[in-house]
């Protein structure tokens, strides 16, 4: 740990002489600095105090979205596919959102509610990190279309 000035510190984190990263607590509006190394979060406050914890992956970095055209006969409808890690608890995980031609949400399915038969939407493989959307027109008896969700970025956890 280095003191850079009044209420300003920097910590360099290393293992076996190899520098893994650093964190700086700058003076000013931010009362602390934060960095992530793998699954380890390190917090350095402006007085030089340091804390760390093992936490989940960065939710923004581990969230990917793509949009496909809906099979429904209404022109302009889309399905937004969002893939993100399934948490041990909570509302996250993969989801599919059916939207009308103006972008308004018609319905959605997610990790906790993976099927909506009224709109012909179903998700499978939700705990694998590689979910699939099965969709068809309601009351259609043919095999559903299968669409893979976008892949999670490298280093993101795949399940709870």
mmCIF file of N, CA and C in Angstrom, residues 27 52 57 70-71 91 95 99 111-113 130 141 145 152-153 160:
data_model
loop_
_atom_site.group_PDB
_atom_site.id
_atom_site.type_symbol
_atom_site.label_atom_id
_atom_site.label_comp_id
_atom_site.label_asym_id
_atom_site.label_seq_id
_atom_site.Cartn_x
_atom_site.Cartn_y
_atom_site.Cartn_z
ATOM 1 N N UNK A 27 -8.621 11.043 -3.923
ATOM 2 C CA UNK A 27 -9.246 12.094 -3.118
ATOM 3 C C UNK A 27 -10.362 12.696 -3.958
ATOM 4 N N UNK A 52 -11.835 -7.078 1.097
ATOM 5 C CA UNK A 52 -12.043 -7.868 -0.114
ATOM 6 C C UNK A 52 -13.162 -8.868 0.133
ATOM 7 N N UNK A 57 -19.942 -12.504 -10.770
ATOM 8 C CA UNK A 57 -19.341 -11.848 -11.927
ATOM 9 C C UNK A 57 -19.999 -10.493 -12.152
ATOM 10 N N UNK A 70 -40.139 -12.354 -34.527
ATOM 11 C CA UNK A 70 -41.103 -13.286 -33.957
ATOM 12 C C UNK A 70 -41.747 -14.112 -35.066
ATOM 13 N N UNK A 71 -42.207 -15.312 -34.740
ATOM 14 C CA UNK A 71 -42.949 -16.146 -35.675
ATOM 15 C C UNK A 71 -44.425 -15.754 -35.749
ATOM 16 N N UNK A 91 -33.902 -12.576 -9.420
ATOM 17 C CA UNK A 91 -34.643 -12.540 -10.678
ATOM 18 C C UNK A 91 -33.801 -12.673 -11.940
ATOM 19 N N UNK A 95 -33.655 -14.489 -20.164
ATOM 20 C CA UNK A 95 -35.046 -14.082 -20.360
ATOM 21 C C UNK A 95 -35.287 -13.825 -21.841
ATOM 22 N N UNK A 99 -41.940 -8.341 -28.075
ATOM 23 C CA UNK A 99 -42.287 -6.919 -28.222
ATOM 24 C C UNK A 99 -43.085 -6.706 -29.503
ATOM 25 N N UNK A 111 -36.054 -17.151 -16.291
ATOM 26 C CA UNK A 111 -35.564 -18.328 -15.577
ATOM 27 C C UNK A 111 -36.604 -18.885 -14.611
ATOM 28 N N UNK A 112 -37.313 -18.015 -13.905
ATOM 29 C CA UNK A 112 -38.306 -18.457 -12.928
ATOM 30 C C UNK A 112 -39.641 -18.849 -13.556
ATOM 31 N N UNK A 113 -39.941 -18.330 -14.730
ATOM 32 C CA UNK A 113 -41.192 -18.617 -15.449
ATOM 33 C C UNK A 113 -40.828 -18.863 -16.917
ATOM 34 N N UNK A 130 -26.262 -21.904 -21.707
ATOM 35 C CA UNK A 130 -26.526 -22.003 -23.145
ATOM 36 C C UNK A 130 -28.020 -22.240 -23.376
ATOM 37 N N UNK A 141 -49.223 -27.064 -34.309
ATOM 38 C CA UNK A 141 -48.807 -28.398 -33.859
ATOM 39 C C UNK A 141 -47.478 -28.832 -34.456
ATOM 40 N N UNK A 145 -39.576 -23.679 -33.576
ATOM 41 C CA UNK A 145 -38.276 -23.174 -34.009
ATOM 42 C C UNK A 145 -37.387 -23.143 -32.777
ATOM 43 N N UNK A 152 -22.509 -16.412 -23.511
ATOM 44 C CA UNK A 152 -21.934 -15.585 -22.449
ATOM 45 C C UNK A 152 -20.474 -15.316 -22.757
ATOM 46 N N UNK A 153 -19.958 -14.142 -22.398
ATOM 47 C CA UNK A 153 -18.544 -13.859 -22.604
ATOM 48 C C UNK A 153 -17.666 -14.826 -21.801
ATOM 49 N N UNK A 160 -26.017 -21.458 -11.365
ATOM 50 C CA UNK A 160 -26.014 -21.260 -9.911
ATOM 51 C C UNK A 160 -25.186 -22.313 -9.218
#
